[in-house]
Amino acid sequence: MNNYLLFTPGPVNVANSVRLAVAKEDICHREVEFDQLLQSIETKLLKIFELKQADYRAVVITGSGTAANESMLSSVVGDKNILIITNGEFGERLVDISTIHNKNTYRLDFPWGEVFDMDKISDYLKCNNIDVIAMVHHETSSGMLNPIEKIGALAKKHNALFIVDGVSSAGAERIDMEKCHIDFFSSSSSKAIGSYSGLSFILGKVQEFEKLKELPVKTMYLNLYKFYYFIKTLSQTPNTPAVHLFFALEQALINFLDEGVINRYATLKNRAKRLRQGMSNLGLKFLIAEKDMCSVLTTVHIPEHIDVGNFRQKLREKSIIIYEGKGCFKNKVFQVGNIGELSDDDIQYFLSSLSNILASFNMTEKSDIQLTSAAHVSSLVEQLSPTQLSIA
Ligand SMILES: *Cc1c(COP(=O)(O)O)cnc(C)c1O
């Protein structure tokens, strides 16, 4: 049962099978049932990311995506130098976390919503002795998909460890950790993976997990080596896990693999494309170029005469939840996610609700946006047949 359609980049509307999995059974996390559950989750994660267990392992943490990021940043740097490359809110959060744990935290900032300047990054790495590079893959605050392959190549060239916050890209974009030279990659249960919030995971190279043993311990609960050691030796977690969320995550991964990894990515891409075409037909403009977007969400300029809070409330009255912009994007943009259980009808419903709401704003105030009447806008939306909208 759902009251709301979550057009957000997480939390998401979960599949019924995931909802039911939460109430599966009561088990003890120190018994074989949990060992098997964790093994099943790890095996599926490695399968989705096309990794071999001999070379890579996945640990699961009870805690949202930030817990996984804090676990990586507190456990892999030691006393060495870490460079964090940012172009948005989540990149800056990595800096905030790292600053707590690592005295040698350096940053290279690019404006929010702008692509990385590769020459600047390359020059920085030539002139400075950097041991670890960290960045966000999909910068959720703008919707920009950052170039992990290019940065990974630089990390390899400079013999630096490469860690990536993939919280909002995992499950929506194909990520080749090997090719991108990624040593540790974080994500969470509640975005494109499609489960409830509360769990996160880190995929990492076995070789690098092993090396963590030698590093100073900076946190007790999020000590990444400990998570690795526990899964390796016991197939368990160091402390009491949120067992029922593990059931839900397992089910979400089963659904993912049943649909097929490639199919899932294509579905999300088609859905994003449909939404973007529909919004674009309503005269809306996007913050960044479509080629730089991920298939998770779209960041849209709010027409000048519309108050974003008011706008969001009107959508809410239609049971649709969207995001407002944050930081320098506050009151300038809104964000529409397209992950989770959203049907073609839901997308259609969103677009027609959006057109009605935009038209209602237009009737009360003049604007240069090219909308004449609600009927006109609705007819525009109706012209979009699913076949025209799907991509080859
Ligand atoms: C959502 C998100 C996070 C983590 O946020 P939580 O609230 O801790 O789940 C981290 N990085 C990115 C890029 C995100 O989109």
CSV table of C-alpha atoms and ligand atoms in Angstrom, one decimal:
chain,number,residue,atom,x,y,z
A,1,MET,CA,0.0,0.0,0.0
A,2,ASN,CA,1.4,3.4,-1.0
A,3,ASN,CA,0.2,6.8,-0.2
A,4,TYR,CA,3.0,8.5,-2.1
A,5,LEU,CA,4.7,8.2,-5.4
A,6,LEU,CA,8.4,8.9,-4.6
A,7,PHE,CA,9.9,10.8,-7.5
A,8,THR,CA,13.0,11.3,-5.4
A,9,PRO,CA,16.5,10.0,-5.7
A,10,GLY,CA,15.8,7.8,-2.7
A,11,PRO,CA,14.0,6.7,-0.6
A,12,VAL,CA,12.1,4.8,-3.3
A,13,ASN,CA,8.8,3.0,-3.6
A,14,VAL,CA,9.8,-0.6,-3.0
A,15,ALA,CA,8.5,-3.7,-4.7
A,16,ASN,CA,5.9,-5.6,-2.9
A,17,SER,CA,8.2,-8.6,-2.6
A,18,VAL,CA,10.7,-6.3,-0.7
A,19,ARG,CA,8.0,-5.0,1.5
A,20,LEU,CA,7.0,-8.6,2.4
A,21,ALA,CA,10.6,-9.7,3.0
A,22,VAL,CA,11.0,-7.4,6.0
A,23,ALA,CA,8.5,-9.6,7.9
A,24,LYS,CA,10.1,-12.9,6.9
A,25,GLU,CA,11.2,-14.5,10.1
A,26,ASP,CA,13.1,-14.0,13.4
A,27,ILE,CA,16.6,-15.2,13.2
A,28,CYS,CA,19.7,-14.7,15.3
A,29,HIS,CA,22.6,-12.9,13.6
A,30,ARG,CA,25.1,-15.3,15.2
A,31,GLU,CA,23.4,-18.4,13.7
A,32,VAL,CA,23.9,-20.1,10.3
A,33,GLU,CA,20.7,-18.5,8.9
A,34,PHE,CA,22.3,-15.1,9.0
A,35,ASP,CA,25.6,-16.3,7.7
A,36,GLN,CA,23.7,-17.6,4.7
A,37,LEU,CA,21.7,-14.4,4.3
A,38,LEU,CA,24.9,-12.3,4.3
A,39,GLN,CA,26.6,-14.7,1.9
A,40,SER,CA,23.6,-14.5,-0.4
A,41,ILE,CA,23.7,-10.7,-0.4
A,42,GLU,CA,27.4,-10.6,-1.0
A,43,THR,CA,27.3,-13.1,-3.9
A,44,LYS,CA,24.5,-11.1,-5.5
A,45,LEU,CA,26.2,-7.8,-5.1
A,46,LEU,CA,29.4,-9.2,-6.7
A,47,LYS,CA,27.3,-10.5,-9.5
A,48,ILE,CA,25.6,-7.2,-10.2
A,49,PHE,CA,28.9,-5.4,-10.3
A,50,GLU,CA,30.5,-8.2,-12.4
A,51,LEU,CA,33.2,-9.0,-9.9
A,52,LYS,CA,35.0,-12.2,-8.8
A,53,GLN,CA,35.0,-13.1,-5.1
A,54,ALA,CA,38.7,-14.1,-5.4
A,55,ASP,CA,39.6,-10.4,-6.2
A,56,TYR,CA,36.8,-8.4,-4.6
A,57,ARG,CA,34.6,-8.6,-1.5
A,58,ALA,CA,31.5,-6.7,-0.4
A,59,VAL,CA,30.7,-5.8,3.2
A,60,VAL,CA,27.3,-4.6,4.4
A,61,ILE,CA,26.9,-2.0,7.1
A,62,THR,CA,23.9,-1.1,9.1
A,63,GLY,CA,23.7,2.6,8.5
A,64,SER,CA,22.8,4.8,5.5
A,65,GLY,CA,25.1,5.7,2.7
A,66,THR,CA,27.0,8.2,4.8
A,67,ALA,CA,28.1,5.3,7.1
A,68,ALA,CA,29.7,3.5,4.2
A,69,ASN,CA,31.5,6.7,3.1
A,70,GLU,CA,32.7,7.4,6.7
A,71,SER,CA,33.8,3.8,7.0
A,72,MET,CA,36.0,4.1,3.8
A,73,LEU,CA,37.3,7.6,4.6
A,74,SER,CA,38.2,6.7,8.2
A,75,SER,CA,39.8,3.3,7.4
A,76,VAL,CA,41.8,3.6,4.2
A,77,VAL,CA,43.8,6.8,4.5
A,78,GLY,CA,45.9,6.3,7.6
A,79,ASP,CA,48.4,9.2,7.9
A,80,LYS,CA,48.7,9.6,4.2
A,81,ASN,CA,47.5,12.4,1.9
A,82,ILE,CA,44.0,12.3,0.5
A,83,LEU,CA,42.7,14.5,-2.2
A,84,ILE,CA,38.9,14.9,-2.6
A,85,ILE,CA,37.6,16.3,-5.9
A,86,THR,CA,34.2,18.0,-5.5
A,87,ASN,CA,31.5,19.7,-7.7
A,88,GLY,CA,28.5,19.6,-5.4
A,89,GLU,CA,27.1,18.9,-2.0
A,90,PHE,CA,28.0,15.3,-1.7
A,91,GLY,CA,31.6,15.9,-2.7
A,92,GLU,CA,31.8,18.5,0.0
A,93,ARG,CA,30.3,16.0,2.5
A,94,LEU,CA,33.2,13.7,1.7
A,95,VAL,CA,35.6,16.5,2.6
A,96,ASP,CA,33.7,17.1,5.9
A,97,ILE,CA,33.9,13.4,6.8
A,98,SER,CA,37.6,13.1,5.8
A,99,THR,CA,38.5,16.2,7.8
A,100,ILE,CA,37.3,14.6,11.0
A,101,HIS,CA,39.5,11.5,10.5
A,102,ASN,CA,42.4,12.6,8.3
A,103,LYS,CA,44.7,15.5,9.1
A,104,ASN,CA,46.1,15.4,5.6
A,105,THR,CA,42.9,16.1,3.7
A,106,TYR,CA,43.2,18.2,0.5
A,107,ARG,CA,40.5,19.4,-1.8
A,108,LEU,CA,40.0,20.4,-5.3
A,109,ASP,CA,36.7,22.2,-5.8
A,110,PHE,CA,34.8,22.8,-9.0
A,111,PRO,CA,31.6,24.8,-9.2
A,112,TRP,CA,28.4,22.9,-8.4
A,113,GLY,CA,26.9,21.5,-11.5
A,114,GLU,CA,30.0,21.9,-13.6
A,115,VAL,CA,32.2,19.2,-15.2
A,116,PHE,CA,35.6,18.4,-13.7
A,117,ASP,CA,38.5,20.3,-15.3
A,118,MET,CA,40.7,17.3,-16.1
A,119,ASP,CA,43.8,19.5,-16.8
A,120,LYS,CA,43.6,21.1,-13.4
A,121,ILE,CA,43.3,17.7,-11.7
A,122,SER,CA,46.1,16.3,-13.7
A,123,ASP,CA,48.3,19.3,-12.9
A,124,TYR,CA,47.4,19.1,-9.2
A,125,LEU,CA,48.5,15.5,-9.1
A,126,LYS,CA,51.8,16.3,-10.8
A,127,CYS,CA,52.6,18.9,-8.3
A,128,ASN,CA,51.4,17.3,-5.1
A,129,ASN,CA,52.1,14.0,-3.4
A,130,ILE,CA,48.7,12.4,-3.2
A,131,ASP,CA,48.2,8.8,-1.9
A,132,VAL,CA,44.4,8.5,-2.0
A,133,ILE,CA,41.9,10.1,-4.4
A,134,ALA,CA,38.2,10.3,-3.5
A,135,MET,CA,35.2,11.6,-5.4
A,136,VAL,CA,31.5,11.2,-5.9
A,137,HIS,CA,30.4,9.3,-9.0
A,138,HIS,CA,26.9,10.7,-9.5
A,139,GLU,CA,26.7,14.1,-7.7
A,140,THR,CA,23.1,13.9,-6.7
A,141,SER,CA,22.8,17.6,-5.8
A,142,SER,CA,23.1,18.5,-9.5
A,143,GLY,CA,22.6,15.2,-11.3
A,144,MET,CA,26.1,15.2,-12.8
A,145,LEU,CA,27.7,11.9,-13.6
A,146,ASN,CA,31.4,12.4,-12.9
A,147,PRO,CA,34.2,10.7,-14.9
A,148,ILE,CA,35.4,7.8,-12.8
A,149,GLU,CA,37.2,6.2,-15.7
A,150,LYS,CA,39.4,9.2,-16.3
A,151,ILE,CA,40.1,9.9,-12.7
A,152,GLY,CA,40.8,6.2,-12.1
A,153,ALA,CA,43.4,6.4,-14.9
A,154,LEU,CA,45.1,9.3,-13.2
A,155,ALA,CA,45.0,7.5,-9.8
A,156,LYS,CA,46.7,4.5,-11.4
A,157,LYS,CA,49.3,6.7,-13.1
A,158,HIS,CA,50.1,8.4,-9.7
A,159,ASN,CA,49.9,5.1,-7.8
A,160,ALA,CA,47.1,6.4,-5.6
A,161,LEU,CA,44.3,4.5,-4.1
A,162,PHE,CA,40.9,5.4,-5.6
A,163,ILE,CA,37.7,5.5,-3.6
A,164,VAL,CA,34.3,6.4,-5.0
A,165,ASP,CA,31.0,7.4,-3.4
A,166,GLY,CA,28.6,5.5,-5.7
A,167,VAL,CA,25.6,5.9,-3.4
A,168,SER,CA,23.3,7.2,-6.1
A,169,SER,CA,24.8,5.6,-9.2
A,170,ALA,CA,25.0,2.0,-8.2
A,171,GLY,CA,22.1,0.1,-9.6
A,172,ALA,CA,21.5,2.6,-12.3
A,173,GLU,CA,24.7,2.8,-14.2
A,174,ARG,CA,27.2,0.0,-15.2
A,175,ILE,CA,30.3,0.4,-13.1
A,176,ASP,CA,33.4,-1.4,-14.0
A,177,MET,CA,35.6,-1.2,-10.9
A,178,GLU,CA,38.5,-3.0,-12.6
A,179,LYS,CA,38.6,-0.8,-15.7
A,180,CYS,CA,38.2,2.3,-13.6
A,181,HIS,CA,40.9,1.2,-11.1
A,182,ILE,CA,38.5,1.7,-8.2
A,183,ASP,CA,39.8,0.2,-4.9
A,184,PHE,CA,36.7,0.9,-2.8
A,185,PHE,CA,33.2,1.8,-3.8
A,186,SER,CA,30.3,2.7,-1.5
A,187,SER,CA,26.6,2.5,-2.0
A,188,SER,CA,23.3,2.1,-0.1
A,189,SER,CA,20.2,0.0,-0.1
A,190,SER,CA,17.7,2.7,-0.7
A,191,LYS,CA,18.5,4.4,-4.0
A,192,ALA,CA,18.7,2.6,-7.3
A,193,ILE,CA,19.2,-0.8,-5.6
A,194,GLY,CA,15.5,-0.4,-4.6
A,195,SER,CA,15.3,-1.5,-1.0
A,196,TYR,CA,14.5,0.3,2.3
A,197,SER,CA,17.0,2.8,3.7
A,198,GLY,CA,19.2,1.8,6.6
A,199,LEU,CA,21.9,-0.4,5.0
A,200,SER,CA,25.0,0.5,2.9
A,201,PHE,CA,27.7,-1.5,1.4
A,202,ILE,CA,31.3,-1.2,0.3
A,203,LEU,CA,32.8,-3.2,-2.5
A,204,GLY,CA,36.6,-3.4,-2.4
A,205,LYS,CA,39.7,-5.2,-3.7
A,206,VAL,CA,40.7,-8.1,-1.5
A,207,GLN,CA,44.3,-7.0,-1.7
A,208,GLU,CA,43.4,-3.5,-0.4
A,209,PHE,CA,41.1,-4.8,2.3
A,210,GLU,CA,44.0,-6.9,3.6
A,211,LYS,CA,46.3,-3.9,3.8
A,212,LEU,CA,43.8,-2.1,6.1
A,213,LYS,CA,45.0,-4.3,8.9
A,214,GLU,CA,48.2,-2.3,9.2
A,215,LEU,CA,46.5,1.1,9.5
A,216,PRO,CA,45.7,3.0,12.7
A,217,VAL,CA,42.1,2.4,13.9
A,218,LYS,CA,40.2,5.7,13.9
A,219,THR,CA,36.7,4.4,14.5
A,220,MET,CA,35.2,1.5,16.4
A,221,TYR,CA,31.8,1.0,14.8
A,222,LEU,CA,32.8,1.8,11.2
A,223,ASN,CA,36.2,0.1,11.1
A,224,LEU,CA,36.3,-1.2,7.6
A,225,TYR,CA,38.9,-3.8,8.2
A,226,LYS,CA,36.8,-5.3,11.0
A,227,PHE,CA,33.8,-5.6,8.6
A,228,TYR,CA,36.0,-7.4,6.1
A,229,TYR,CA,37.5,-9.7,8.7
A,230,PHE,CA,34.1,-10.7,10.0
A,231,ILE,CA,32.7,-11.4,6.6
A,232,LYS,CA,35.8,-13.3,5.5
A,233,THR,CA,36.1,-15.5,8.6
A,234,LEU,CA,32.5,-15.8,9.9
A,235,SER,CA,30.2,-14.5,7.2
A,236,GLN,CA,28.8,-12.1,9.8
A,237,THR,CA,29.0,-8.4,10.8
A,238,PRO,CA,31.0,-7.1,13.8
A,239,ASN,CA,27.9,-5.8,15.7
A,240,THR,CA,24.2,-6.5,15.7
A,241,PRO,CA,22.9,-5.9,12.1
A,242,ALA,CA,19.4,-4.7,11.2
A,243,VAL,CA,18.6,-8.3,10.2
A,244,HIS,CA,15.2,-7.5,8.6
A,245,LEU,CA,16.6,-4.9,6.3
A,246,PHE,CA,19.1,-7.6,5.2
A,247,PHE,CA,16.1,-9.7,4.2
A,248,ALA,CA,14.7,-6.8,2.2
A,249,LEU,CA,18.0,-6.0,0.6
A,250,GLU,CA,18.4,-9.7,-0.4
A,251,GLN,CA,15.0,-9.6,-2.1
A,252,ALA,CA,15.8,-6.3,-3.9
A,253,LEU,CA,18.9,-7.9,-5.3
A,254,ILE,CA,17.0,-11.0,-6.3
A,255,ASN,CA,14.5,-8.8,-8.2
A,256,PHE,CA,17.4,-7.0,-9.8
A,257,LEU,CA,19.0,-10.2,-11.1
A,258,ASP,CA,15.7,-11.6,-12.2
A,259,GLU,CA,15.1,-8.6,-14.3
A,260,GLY,CA,18.7,-8.8,-15.6
A,261,VAL,CA,21.3,-6.2,-14.9
A,262,ILE,CA,21.4,-4.9,-18.4
A,263,ASN,CA,17.6,-4.7,-18.6
A,264,ARG,CA,17.4,-2.8,-15.4
A,265,TYR,CA,19.8,-0.1,-16.6
A,266,ALA,CA,17.9,0.1,-19.9
A,267,THR,CA,14.5,0.4,-18.1
A,268,LEU,CA,15.8,3.3,-15.9
A,269,LYS,CA,17.4,5.0,-18.9
A,270,ASN,CA,14.1,4.8,-20.9
A,271,ARG,CA,12.2,6.1,-17.9
A,272,ALA,CA,14.5,9.0,-17.4
A,273,LYS,CA,14.3,9.8,-21.1
A,274,ARG,CA,10.5,9.7,-21.1
A,275,LEU,CA,10.4,12.1,-18.1
A,276,ARG,CA,12.9,14.4,-19.6
A,277,GLN,CA,11.1,14.6,-22.9
A,278,GLY,CA,7.8,15.2,-21.2
A,279,MET,CA,9.2,18.0,-19.0
A,280,SER,CA,11.1,19.5,-21.9
A,281,ASN,CA,7.8,19.6,-23.9
A,282,LEU,CA,6.3,21.5,-21.0
A,283,GLY,CA,8.9,24.2,-21.6
A,284,LEU,CA,11.1,23.3,-18.6
A,285,LYS,CA,14.9,23.7,-18.8
A,286,PHE,CA,17.4,21.4,-17.1
A,287,LEU,CA,20.4,22.5,-15.0
A,288,ILE,CA,22.9,20.4,-16.8
A,289,ALA,CA,23.3,18.9,-20.3
A,290,GLU,CA,21.5,15.6,-20.8
A,291,LYS,CA,24.7,13.9,-21.9
A,292,ASP,CA,26.2,14.6,-18.4
A,293,MET,CA,23.1,13.2,-16.5
A,294,CYS,CA,22.8,9.8,-14.8
A,295,SER,CA,19.5,7.9,-15.3
A,296,VAL,CA,18.5,8.4,-11.7
A,297,LEU,CA,17.2,12.0,-11.6
A,298,THR,CA,16.7,15.2,-13.5
A,299,THR,CA,17.5,18.6,-12.1
A,300,VAL,CA,15.1,21.2,-13.5
A,301,HIS,CA,15.2,25.0,-13.3
A,302,ILE,CA,12.1,26.3,-11.6
A,303,PRO,CA,10.4,28.9,-13.7
A,304,GLU,CA,11.0,32.4,-12.2
A,305,HIS,CA,7.5,33.2,-11.2
A,306,ILE,CA,7.0,30.0,-9.2
A,307,ASP,CA,7.8,29.5,-5.6
A,308,VAL,CA,9.4,26.1,-5.2
A,309,GLY,CA,7.9,25.3,-1.8
A,310,ASN,CA,4.4,26.1,-3.1
A,311,PHE,CA,5.0,24.1,-6.2
A,312,ARG,CA,6.2,21.1,-4.3
A,313,GLN,CA,3.2,21.3,-2.0
A,314,LYS,CA,0.9,21.2,-5.0
A,315,LEU,CA,2.5,18.1,-6.3
A,316,ARG,CA,2.3,16.6,-2.8
A,317,GLU,CA,-1.5,17.2,-2.8
A,318,LYS,CA,-1.4,14.9,-5.8
A,319,SER,CA,0.6,12.3,-3.8
A,320,ILE,CA,3.8,13.1,-5.7
A,321,ILE,CA,7.0,13.8,-3.8
A,322,ILE,CA,9.9,15.6,-5.4
A,323,TYR,CA,13.1,17.2,-4.1
A,324,GLU,CA,14.0,20.9,-3.8
A,325,GLY,CA,17.5,22.1,-4.7
A,326,LYS,CA,20.0,22.5,-1.9
A,327,GLY,CA,22.9,24.9,-1.2
A,328,CYS,CA,23.5,27.3,-4.1
A,329,PHE,CA,20.6,25.6,-6.0
A,330,LYS,CA,18.1,26.4,-3.3
A,331,ASN,CA,14.9,28.0,-4.7
A,332,LYS,CA,16.5,27.7,-8.2
A,333,VAL,CA,15.8,24.1,-9.1
A,334,PHE,CA,13.7,21.1,-8.3
A,335,GLN,CA,14.7,17.4,-8.7
A,336,VAL,CA,12.7,14.6,-10.1
A,337,GLY,CA,13.9,11.1,-9.5
A,338,ASN,CA,12.9,8.1,-11.5
A,339,ILE,CA,14.1,5.1,-9.6
A,340,GLY,CA,12.2,2.5,-7.6
A,341,GLU,CA,8.8,1.0,-8.5
A,342,LEU,CA,7.3,3.6,-10.8
A,343,SER,CA,5.2,2.3,-13.7
A,344,ASP,CA,4.6,3.9,-17.1
A,345,ASP,CA,1.2,5.1,-15.8
A,346,ASP,CA,2.9,6.7,-12.8
A,347,ILE,CA,5.2,8.6,-15.2
A,348,GLN,CA,2.2,9.7,-17.3
A,349,TYR,CA,0.4,10.7,-14.1
A,350,PHE,CA,3.4,12.8,-13.0
A,351,LEU,CA,3.7,14.6,-16.3
A,352,SER,CA,0.0,15.4,-16.5
A,353,SER,CA,-0.1,16.6,-12.9
A,354,LEU,CA,3.0,18.7,-13.6
A,355,SER,CA,1.4,20.3,-16.6
A,356,ASN,CA,-1.8,21.1,-14.7
A,357,ILE,CA,0.2,22.7,-11.9
A,358,LEU,CA,2.4,24.7,-14.2
A,359,ALA,CA,-0.7,25.9,-16.0
A,360,SER,CA,-2.3,26.9,-12.7
A,361,PHE,CA,0.7,29.0,-11.8
A,362,ASN,CA,0.5,30.6,-15.2
A,363,MET,CA,-3.1,31.6,-14.8
A,364,THR,CA,-2.3,33.5,-11.7
A,365,GLU,CA,0.8,35.2,-12.9
A,366,LYS,CA,2.2,36.2,-16.2
A,367,SER,CA,5.4,34.6,-17.4
A,368,ASP,CA,7.5,34.0,-20.5
A,369,ILE,CA,7.1,30.3,-20.3
A,370,GLN,CA,5.4,29.0,-23.3
A,371,LEU,CA,2.2,27.6,-21.8
A,372,THR,CA,-1.2,28.8,-22.9
A,373,SER,CA,-3.7,26.6,-21.1
A,374,ALA,CA,-3.9,23.5,-19.1
A,375,ALA,CA,-5.7,21.9,-22.0
A,376,HIS,CA,-2.9,22.8,-24.4
A,377,VAL,CA,-0.3,21.4,-22.1
A,378,SER,CA,-2.2,18.2,-21.4
A,379,SER,CA,-2.6,17.7,-25.1
A,380,LEU,CA,1.2,18.0,-25.5
A,381,VAL,CA,1.7,15.3,-22.9
A,382,GLU,CA,-0.9,13.1,-24.6
A,383,GLN,CA,1.0,13.4,-27.9
A,384,LEU,CA,3.9,11.5,-26.4
A,385,SER,CA,3.2,7.9,-27.1
A,386,PRO,CA,5.4,5.4,-25.3
A,387,THR,CA,7.0,4.2,-28.5
A,388,GLN,CA,8.1,7.7,-29.5
A,389,LEU,CA,9.6,8.0,-26.0
A,390,SER,CA,11.5,4.8,-25.7
A,391,ILE,CA,15.0,4.7,-27.0
A,392,ALA,CA,16.4,2.2,-29.4
B,1,LIG,C1,22.2,9.9,-0.8
B,1,LIG,C2,23.7,10.0,-0.9
B,1,LIG,C3,24.6,9.8,0.1
B,1,LIG,C4,24.3,9.3,1.5
B,1,LIG,O1,23.2,9.8,2.1
B,1,LIG,P1,22.5,9.0,3.3
B,1,LIG,O2,21.5,10.0,3.7
B,1,LIG,O3,23.5,8.7,4.3
B,1,LIG,O4,22.0,7.8,2.7
B,1,LIG,C5,26.0,10.0,-0.2
B,1,LIG,N1,26.4,10.3,-1.4
B,1,LIG,C6,25.5,10.5,-2.4
B,1,LIG,C7,26.1,10.9,-3.7
B,1,LIG,C8,24.2,10.4,-2.2
B,1,LIG,O5,23.3,10.6,-3.2
